[in-house]
CSV table of C-alpha atoms and ligand atoms in Angstrom, one decimal:
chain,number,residue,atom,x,y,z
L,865,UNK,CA,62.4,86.3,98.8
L,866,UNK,CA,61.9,89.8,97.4
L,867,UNK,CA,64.6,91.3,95.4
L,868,UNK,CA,66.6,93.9,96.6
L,869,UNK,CA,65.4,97.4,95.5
L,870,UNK,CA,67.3,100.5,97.0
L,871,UNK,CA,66.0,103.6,97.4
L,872,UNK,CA,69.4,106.2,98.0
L,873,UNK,CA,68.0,109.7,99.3
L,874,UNK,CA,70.8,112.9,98.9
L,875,UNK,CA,71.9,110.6,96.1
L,876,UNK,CA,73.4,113.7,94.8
L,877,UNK,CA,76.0,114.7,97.4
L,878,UNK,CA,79.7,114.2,98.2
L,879,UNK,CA,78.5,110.4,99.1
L,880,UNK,CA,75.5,109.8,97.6
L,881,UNK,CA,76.9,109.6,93.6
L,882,UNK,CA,79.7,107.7,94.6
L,883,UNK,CA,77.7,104.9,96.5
L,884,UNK,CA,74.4,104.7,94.3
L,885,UNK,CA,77.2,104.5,90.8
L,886,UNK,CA,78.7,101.1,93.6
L,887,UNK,CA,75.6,100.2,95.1
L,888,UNK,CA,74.0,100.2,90.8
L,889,UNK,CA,76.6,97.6,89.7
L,890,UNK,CA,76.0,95.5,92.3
L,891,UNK,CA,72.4,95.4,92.3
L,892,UNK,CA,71.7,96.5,89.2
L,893,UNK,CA,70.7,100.2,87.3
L,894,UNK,CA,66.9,99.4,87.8
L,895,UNK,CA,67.6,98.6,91.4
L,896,UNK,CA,68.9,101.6,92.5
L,897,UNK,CA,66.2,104.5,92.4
L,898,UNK,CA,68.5,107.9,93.1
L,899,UNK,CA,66.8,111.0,95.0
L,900,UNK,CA,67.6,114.4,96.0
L,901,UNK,CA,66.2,117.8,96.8
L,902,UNK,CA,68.7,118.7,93.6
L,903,UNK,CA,68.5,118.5,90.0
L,904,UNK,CA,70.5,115.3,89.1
L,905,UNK,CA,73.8,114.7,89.6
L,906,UNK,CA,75.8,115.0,86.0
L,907,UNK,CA,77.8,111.9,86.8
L,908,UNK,CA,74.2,109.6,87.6
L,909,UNK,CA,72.7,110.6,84.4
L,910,UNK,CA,71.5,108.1,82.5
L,911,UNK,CA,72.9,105.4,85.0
L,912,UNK,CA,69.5,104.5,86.6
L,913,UNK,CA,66.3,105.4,87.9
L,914,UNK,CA,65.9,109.4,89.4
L,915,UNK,CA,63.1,111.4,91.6
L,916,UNK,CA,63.4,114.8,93.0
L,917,UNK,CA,62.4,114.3,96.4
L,918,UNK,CA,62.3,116.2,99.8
L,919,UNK,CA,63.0,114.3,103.0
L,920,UNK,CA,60.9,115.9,105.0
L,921,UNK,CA,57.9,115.4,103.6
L,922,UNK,CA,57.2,112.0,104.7
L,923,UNK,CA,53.8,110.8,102.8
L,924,UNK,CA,55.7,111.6,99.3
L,925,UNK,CA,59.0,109.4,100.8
L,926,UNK,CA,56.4,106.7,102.1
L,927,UNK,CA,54.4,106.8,98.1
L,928,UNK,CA,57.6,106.2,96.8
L,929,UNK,CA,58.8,103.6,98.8
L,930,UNK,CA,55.6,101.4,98.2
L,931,UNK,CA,55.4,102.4,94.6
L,932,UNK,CA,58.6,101.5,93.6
L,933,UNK,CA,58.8,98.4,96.0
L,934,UNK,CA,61.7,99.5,97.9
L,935,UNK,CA,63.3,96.6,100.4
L,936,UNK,CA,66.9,99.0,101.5
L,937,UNK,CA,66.9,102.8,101.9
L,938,UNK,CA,70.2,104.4,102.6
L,939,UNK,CA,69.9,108.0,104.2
L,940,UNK,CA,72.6,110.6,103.2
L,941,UNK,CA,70.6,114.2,103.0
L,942,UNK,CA,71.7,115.9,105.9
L,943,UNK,CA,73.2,119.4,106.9
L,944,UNK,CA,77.5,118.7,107.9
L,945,UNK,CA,79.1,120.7,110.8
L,946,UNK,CA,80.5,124.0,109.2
L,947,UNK,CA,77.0,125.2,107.4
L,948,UNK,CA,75.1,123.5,110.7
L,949,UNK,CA,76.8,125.8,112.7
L,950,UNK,CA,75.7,128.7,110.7
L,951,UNK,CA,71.8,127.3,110.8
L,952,UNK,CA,71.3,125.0,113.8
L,953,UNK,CA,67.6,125.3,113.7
L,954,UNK,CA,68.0,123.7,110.2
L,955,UNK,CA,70.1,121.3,110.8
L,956,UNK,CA,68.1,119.6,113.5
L,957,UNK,CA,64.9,119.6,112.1
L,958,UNK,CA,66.7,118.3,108.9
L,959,UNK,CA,69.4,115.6,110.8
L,960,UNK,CA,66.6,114.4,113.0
L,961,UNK,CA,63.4,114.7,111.2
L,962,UNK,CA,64.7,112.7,107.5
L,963,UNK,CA,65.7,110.3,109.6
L,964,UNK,CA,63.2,109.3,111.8
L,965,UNK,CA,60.3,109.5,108.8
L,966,UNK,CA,62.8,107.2,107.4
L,967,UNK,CA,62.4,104.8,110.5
L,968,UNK,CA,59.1,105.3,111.2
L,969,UNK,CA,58.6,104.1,107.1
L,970,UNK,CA,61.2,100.9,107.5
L,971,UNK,CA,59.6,100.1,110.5
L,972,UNK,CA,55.8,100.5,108.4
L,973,UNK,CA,56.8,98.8,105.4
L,974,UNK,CA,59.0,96.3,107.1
L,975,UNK,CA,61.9,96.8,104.8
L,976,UNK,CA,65.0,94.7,105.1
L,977,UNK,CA,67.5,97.2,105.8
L,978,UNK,CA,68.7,101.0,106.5
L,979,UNK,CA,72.2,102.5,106.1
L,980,UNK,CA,72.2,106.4,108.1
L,981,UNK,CA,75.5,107.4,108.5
L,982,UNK,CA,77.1,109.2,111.9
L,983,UNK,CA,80.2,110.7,112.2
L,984,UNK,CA,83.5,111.2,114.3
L,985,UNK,CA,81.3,114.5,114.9
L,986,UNK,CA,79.6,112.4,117.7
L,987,UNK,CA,83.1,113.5,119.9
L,988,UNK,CA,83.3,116.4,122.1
L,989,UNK,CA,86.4,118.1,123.3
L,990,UNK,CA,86.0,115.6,126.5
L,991,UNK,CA,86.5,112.3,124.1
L,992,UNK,CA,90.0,110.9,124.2
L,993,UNK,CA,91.7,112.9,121.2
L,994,UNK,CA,94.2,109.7,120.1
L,995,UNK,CA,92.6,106.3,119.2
L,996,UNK,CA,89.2,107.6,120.4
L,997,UNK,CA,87.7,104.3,121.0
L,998,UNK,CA,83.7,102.7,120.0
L,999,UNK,CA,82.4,103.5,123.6
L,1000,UNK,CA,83.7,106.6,125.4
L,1001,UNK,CA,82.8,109.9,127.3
L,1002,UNK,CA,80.6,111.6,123.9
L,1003,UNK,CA,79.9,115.0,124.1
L,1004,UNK,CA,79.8,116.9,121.3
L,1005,UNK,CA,79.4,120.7,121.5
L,1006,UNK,CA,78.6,121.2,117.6
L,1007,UNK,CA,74.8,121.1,116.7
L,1008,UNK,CA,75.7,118.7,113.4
L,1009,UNK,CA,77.5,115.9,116.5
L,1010,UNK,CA,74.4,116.7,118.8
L,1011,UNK,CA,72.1,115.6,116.0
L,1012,UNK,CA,74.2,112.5,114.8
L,1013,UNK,CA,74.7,111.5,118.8
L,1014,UNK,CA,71.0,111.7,118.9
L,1015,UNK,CA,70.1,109.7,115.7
L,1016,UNK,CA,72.7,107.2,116.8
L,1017,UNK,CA,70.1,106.4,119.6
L,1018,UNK,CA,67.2,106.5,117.5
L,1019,UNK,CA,68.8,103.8,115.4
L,1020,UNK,CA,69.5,101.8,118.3
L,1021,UNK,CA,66.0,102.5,119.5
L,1022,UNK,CA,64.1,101.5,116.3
L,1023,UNK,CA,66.0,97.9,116.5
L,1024,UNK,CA,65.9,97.0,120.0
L,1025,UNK,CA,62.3,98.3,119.9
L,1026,UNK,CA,61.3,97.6,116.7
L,1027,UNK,CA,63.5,95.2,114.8
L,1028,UNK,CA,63.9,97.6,112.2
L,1029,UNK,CA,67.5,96.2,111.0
L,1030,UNK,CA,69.1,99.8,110.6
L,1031,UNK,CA,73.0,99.9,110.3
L,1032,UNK,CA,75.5,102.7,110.8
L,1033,UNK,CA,79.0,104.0,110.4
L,1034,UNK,CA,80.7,107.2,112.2
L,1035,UNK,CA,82.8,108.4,108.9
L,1036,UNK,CA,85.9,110.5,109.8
L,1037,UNK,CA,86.5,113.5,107.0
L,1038,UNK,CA,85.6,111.7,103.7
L,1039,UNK,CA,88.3,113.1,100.6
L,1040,UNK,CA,87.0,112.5,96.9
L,1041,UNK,CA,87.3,113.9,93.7
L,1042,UNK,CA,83.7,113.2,91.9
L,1043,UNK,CA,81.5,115.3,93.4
L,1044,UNK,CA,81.6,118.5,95.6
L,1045,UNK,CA,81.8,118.7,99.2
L,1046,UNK,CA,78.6,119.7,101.1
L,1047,UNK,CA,80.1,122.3,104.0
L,1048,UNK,CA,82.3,120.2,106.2
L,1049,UNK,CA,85.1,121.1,108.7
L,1050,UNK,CA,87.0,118.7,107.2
L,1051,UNK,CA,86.2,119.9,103.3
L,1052,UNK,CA,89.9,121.8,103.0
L,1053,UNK,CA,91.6,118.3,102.6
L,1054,UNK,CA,89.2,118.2,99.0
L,1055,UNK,CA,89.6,122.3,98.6
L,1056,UNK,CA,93.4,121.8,98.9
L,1057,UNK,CA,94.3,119.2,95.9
L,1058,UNK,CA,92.1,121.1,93.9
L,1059,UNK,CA,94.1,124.5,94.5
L,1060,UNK,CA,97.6,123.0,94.3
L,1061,UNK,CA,96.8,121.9,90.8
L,1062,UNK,CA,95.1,124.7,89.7
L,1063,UNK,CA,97.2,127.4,91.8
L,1064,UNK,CA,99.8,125.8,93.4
L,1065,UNK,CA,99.2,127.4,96.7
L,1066,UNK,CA,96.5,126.9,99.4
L,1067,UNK,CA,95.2,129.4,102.3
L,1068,UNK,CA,94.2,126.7,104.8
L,1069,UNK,CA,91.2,127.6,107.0
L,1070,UNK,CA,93.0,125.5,110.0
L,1071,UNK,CA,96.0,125.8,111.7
L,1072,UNK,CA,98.7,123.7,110.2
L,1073,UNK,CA,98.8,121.0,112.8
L,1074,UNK,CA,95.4,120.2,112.9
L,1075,UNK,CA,95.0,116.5,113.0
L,1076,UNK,CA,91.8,114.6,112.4
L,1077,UNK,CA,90.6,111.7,111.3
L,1078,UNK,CA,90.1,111.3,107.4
L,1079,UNK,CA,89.4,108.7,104.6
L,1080,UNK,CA,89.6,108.6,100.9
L,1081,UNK,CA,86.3,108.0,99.6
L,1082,UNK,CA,86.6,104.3,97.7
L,1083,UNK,CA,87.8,103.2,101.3
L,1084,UNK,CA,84.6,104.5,102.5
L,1085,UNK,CA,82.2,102.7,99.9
L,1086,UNK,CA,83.3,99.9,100.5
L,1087,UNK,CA,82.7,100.1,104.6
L,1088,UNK,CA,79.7,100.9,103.7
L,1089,UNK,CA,78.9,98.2,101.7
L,1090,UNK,CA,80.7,95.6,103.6
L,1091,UNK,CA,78.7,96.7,106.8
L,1092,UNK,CA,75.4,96.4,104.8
L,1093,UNK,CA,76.5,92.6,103.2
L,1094,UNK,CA,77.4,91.8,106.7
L,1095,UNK,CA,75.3,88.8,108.1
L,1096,UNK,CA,72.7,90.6,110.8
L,1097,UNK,CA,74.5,88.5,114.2
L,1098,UNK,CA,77.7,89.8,113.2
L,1099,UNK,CA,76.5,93.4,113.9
L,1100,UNK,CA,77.3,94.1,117.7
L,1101,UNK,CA,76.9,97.9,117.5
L,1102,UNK,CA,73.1,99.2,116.9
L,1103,UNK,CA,74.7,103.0,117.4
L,1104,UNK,CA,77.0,103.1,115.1
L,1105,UNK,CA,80.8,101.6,114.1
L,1106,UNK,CA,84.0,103.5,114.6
L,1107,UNK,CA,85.9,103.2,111.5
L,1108,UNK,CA,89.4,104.1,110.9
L,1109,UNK,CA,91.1,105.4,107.6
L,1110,UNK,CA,94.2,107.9,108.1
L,1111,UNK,CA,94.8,111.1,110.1
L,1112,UNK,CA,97.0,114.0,109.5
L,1113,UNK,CA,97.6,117.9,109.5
L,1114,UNK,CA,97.2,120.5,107.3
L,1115,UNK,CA,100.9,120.6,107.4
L,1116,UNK,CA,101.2,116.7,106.4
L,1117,UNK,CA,98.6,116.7,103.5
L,1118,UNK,CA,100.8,119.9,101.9
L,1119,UNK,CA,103.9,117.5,102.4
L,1120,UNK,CA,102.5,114.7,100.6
L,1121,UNK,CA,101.2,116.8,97.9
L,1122,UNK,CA,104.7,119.0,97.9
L,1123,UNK,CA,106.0,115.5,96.6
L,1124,UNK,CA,104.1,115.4,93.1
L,1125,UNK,CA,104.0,119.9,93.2
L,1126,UNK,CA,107.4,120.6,94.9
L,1127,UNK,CA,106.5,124.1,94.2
L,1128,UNK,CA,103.0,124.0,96.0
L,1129,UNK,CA,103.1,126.6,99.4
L,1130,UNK,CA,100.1,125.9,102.2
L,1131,UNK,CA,99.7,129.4,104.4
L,1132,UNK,CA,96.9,128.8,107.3
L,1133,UNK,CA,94.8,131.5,108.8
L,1134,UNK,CA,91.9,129.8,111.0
L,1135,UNK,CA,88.0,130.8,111.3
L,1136,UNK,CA,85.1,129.7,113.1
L,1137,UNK,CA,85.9,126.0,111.9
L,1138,UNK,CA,89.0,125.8,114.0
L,1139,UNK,CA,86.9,125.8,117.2
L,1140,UNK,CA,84.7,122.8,115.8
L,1141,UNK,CA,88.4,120.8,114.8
L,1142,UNK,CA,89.6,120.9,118.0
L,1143,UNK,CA,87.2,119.8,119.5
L,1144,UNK,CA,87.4,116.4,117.2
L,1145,UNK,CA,89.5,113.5,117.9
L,1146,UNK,CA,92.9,113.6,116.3
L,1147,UNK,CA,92.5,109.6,116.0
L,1148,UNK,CA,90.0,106.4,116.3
L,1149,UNK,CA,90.0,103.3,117.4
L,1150,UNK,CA,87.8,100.9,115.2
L,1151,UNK,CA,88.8,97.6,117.0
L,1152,UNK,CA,85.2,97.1,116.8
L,1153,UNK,CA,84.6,97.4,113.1
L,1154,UNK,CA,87.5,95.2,112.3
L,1155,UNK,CA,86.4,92.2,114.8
L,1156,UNK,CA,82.8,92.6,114.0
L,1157,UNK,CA,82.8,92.7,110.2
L,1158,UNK,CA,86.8,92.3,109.1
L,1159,UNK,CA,87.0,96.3,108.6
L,1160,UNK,CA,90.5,97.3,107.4
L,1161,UNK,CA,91.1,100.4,105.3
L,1162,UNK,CA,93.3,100.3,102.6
L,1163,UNK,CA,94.6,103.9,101.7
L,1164,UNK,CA,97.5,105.8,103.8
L,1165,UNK,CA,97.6,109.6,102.7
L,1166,UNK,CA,101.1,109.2,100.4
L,1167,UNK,CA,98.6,106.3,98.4
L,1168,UNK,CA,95.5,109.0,98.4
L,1169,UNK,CA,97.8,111.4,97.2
L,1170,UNK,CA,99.1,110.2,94.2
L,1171,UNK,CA,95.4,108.9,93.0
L,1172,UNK,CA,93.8,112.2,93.6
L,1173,UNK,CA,95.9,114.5,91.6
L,1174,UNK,CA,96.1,111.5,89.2
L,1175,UNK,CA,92.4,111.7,88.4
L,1176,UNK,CA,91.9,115.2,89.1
L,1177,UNK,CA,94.0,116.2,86.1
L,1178,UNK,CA,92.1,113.8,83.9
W,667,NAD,P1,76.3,116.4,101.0
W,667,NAD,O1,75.9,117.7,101.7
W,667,NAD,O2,77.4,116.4,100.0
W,667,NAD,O3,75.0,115.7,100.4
W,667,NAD,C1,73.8,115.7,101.0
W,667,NAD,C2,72.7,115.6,100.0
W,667,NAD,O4,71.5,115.6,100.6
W,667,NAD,C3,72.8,116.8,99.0
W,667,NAD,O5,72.8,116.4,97.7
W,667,NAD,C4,71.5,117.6,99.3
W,667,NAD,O6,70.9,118.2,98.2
W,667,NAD,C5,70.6,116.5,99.8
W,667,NAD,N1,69.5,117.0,100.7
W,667,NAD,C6,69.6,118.0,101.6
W,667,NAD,N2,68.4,118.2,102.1
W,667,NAD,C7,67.5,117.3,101.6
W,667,NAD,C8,66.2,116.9,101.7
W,667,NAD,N3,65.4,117.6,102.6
W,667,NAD,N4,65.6,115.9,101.0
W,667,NAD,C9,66.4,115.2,100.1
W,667,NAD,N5,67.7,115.5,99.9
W,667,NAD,C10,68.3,116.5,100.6
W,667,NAD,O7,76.7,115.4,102.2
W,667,NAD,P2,77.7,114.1,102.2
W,667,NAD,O8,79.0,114.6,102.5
W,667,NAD,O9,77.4,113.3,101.0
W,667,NAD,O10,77.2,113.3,103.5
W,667,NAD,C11,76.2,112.3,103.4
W,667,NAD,C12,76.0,111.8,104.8
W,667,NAD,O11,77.2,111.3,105.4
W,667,NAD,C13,75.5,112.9,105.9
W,667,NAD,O12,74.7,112.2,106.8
W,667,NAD,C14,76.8,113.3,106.5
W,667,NAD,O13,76.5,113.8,107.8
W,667,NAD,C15,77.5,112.0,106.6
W,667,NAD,N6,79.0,112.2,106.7
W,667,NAD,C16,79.7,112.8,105.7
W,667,NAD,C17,81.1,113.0,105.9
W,667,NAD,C18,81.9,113.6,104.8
W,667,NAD,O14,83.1,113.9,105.1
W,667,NAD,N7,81.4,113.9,103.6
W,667,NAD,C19,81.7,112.6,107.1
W,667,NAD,C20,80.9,112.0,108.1
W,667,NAD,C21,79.6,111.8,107.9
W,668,AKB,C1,82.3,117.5,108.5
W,668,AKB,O1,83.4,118.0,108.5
W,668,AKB,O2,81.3,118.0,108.9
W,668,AKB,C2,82.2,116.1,108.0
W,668,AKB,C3,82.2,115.1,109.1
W,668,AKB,C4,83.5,114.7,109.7
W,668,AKB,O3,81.2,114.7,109.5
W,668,AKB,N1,83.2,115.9,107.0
């Protein structure tokens, strides 16, 4: 059998260092060939293989996956909901165009696998708001959820039609400390941590009791990575898996923070992001996940806490 070569493209976002730096010390440096639209991260420097590389044009992405023998691609360039909002046109064409010449290659070149994530974006106001379960009423009203709904089904499409073994995870609000958030509704739960250290008061653009789903980011590697080790008849969802992590309020994260900062005050004055917060789920349900590939995440928000501001002050 071929070995494993991984091509990661937006390698250079919130996501993308964090899971090519995982995804190179499994597989090797070598293995794992990092692209982006961007000038190289600072953190993947010198780590492993690198080529600037749009997306959207499809006959450079399909030269590059047959000259550098590329068996895996996992797809992270994409617009997120707060700066879609502000360009929908863009954020189609980008959401659903990378992905499909990504598809439309795996299905070409027969490679082994694809990871695309979706998102709890998916859900629309009409979506149960607690424990918002794998298969429910979906419809989203941002263009970001439209665009991840519909890729969902191109997934799904490409392996009932095409075998194309393509595998998928609906994040909720991903928190990390590496590297910079890419204009999500959820980004204040980053933009917070780093202001309570730095100023010790945060001006919140939700309202205080806000609830969503959220995740610290090593609990969301290693999803990712279980999903993709997981053998190919344990994967019952062709969509893409609900997966759970924590959820909590404006008000709660400032309360958890307030216990390493006593001193640290949250104000809130909402914008146009409050609209596209409430119309998320407050909660999910990833029964599914868990009895399909044994997902169970392991950080609460007290636990999150303590080892963001712990390596943020490093
Ligand atoms: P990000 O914005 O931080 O990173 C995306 C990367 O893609 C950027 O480095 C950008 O330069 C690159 N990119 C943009 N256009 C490109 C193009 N045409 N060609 C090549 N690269 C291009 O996003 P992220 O937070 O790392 O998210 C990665 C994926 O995970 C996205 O599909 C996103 O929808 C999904 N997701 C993220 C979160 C989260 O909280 N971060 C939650 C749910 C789902
Ligand atoms: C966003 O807020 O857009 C992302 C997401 C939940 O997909 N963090």
């Amino acid at each position: 059998m071929a070995k494993d070569k991984i091509l990661v493209i937006g390698a250079c976002g919130q996501i993308g260092v964090e899971l090519t730096l995982a995804l190179r010390k499994i597989y090797g440096s070598a293995n794992v060939v990092a692209s982006d639209l961007r000038e190289e991260n600072e953190l993947l420097k010198g780590t492993g293989p690198y080529v600037s590389m749009d997306v959207m044009n499809k006959e450079m992405l399909h030269v590059q996956v047959i000259r550098q023998n590329i068996t895996q691609i996992y797809l992270l360039a994409a617009i997120l909901s707060a700066t879609g909002e502000k360009n929908p046109n863009l954020a189609w064409h980008l959401n659903m165009q990378g992905l499909l010449n990504v598809l439309d290659i795996a299905r070409e070149e027969q490679l082994d696998k694809v990871y695309w994530p979706s998102s709890i974006a998916v859900f629309g106001p009409t979506s149960p708001k607690r424990f918002c379960p794998q298969q429910t009423v979906i419809e989203p009203t941002t263009v970001y959820g439209i665009s991840k709904y519909a890729g969902e089904f191109w997934c799904n499409y490409y392996h009932q039609r095409y075998g194309v073994d393509v595998r998928s995870i609906r994040y909720p609000g991903l928190i990390s400390y590496k590297s910079a958030p890419g204009g999500g509704t959820t980004d204040y739960a980053i933009e917070i941590y780093l202001e309570a250290l730095a100023e010790k008061k945060y001006k919140c653009f939700l309202n205080e009791d806000s609830y969503l789903p959220m995740m610290y980011m090593p609990d969301a590697i290693r999803a990712t990575i279980e999903l993709m080790h997981a053998p190919a008849k344990q994967i019952s969802v062709r969509t893409s898996y609900n997966i759970s992590g924590m959820s909590f309020s404006p008000k709660e994260i400032a309360a958890s923070i307030q216990k390493h900062i006593p001193e640290f005050q949250l104000s809130c004055e909402s914008d146009y992001r409050q609209a596209i917060a409430d119309s998320w789920p407050q909660s999910i349900d990833d029964t599914v996940a868990n009895k399909d590939w044994g997902w169970k995440p392991e950080f609460d928000l007290d636990k999150m806490t303590a080892d963001m501001l712990g390596n943020l002050k490093k």
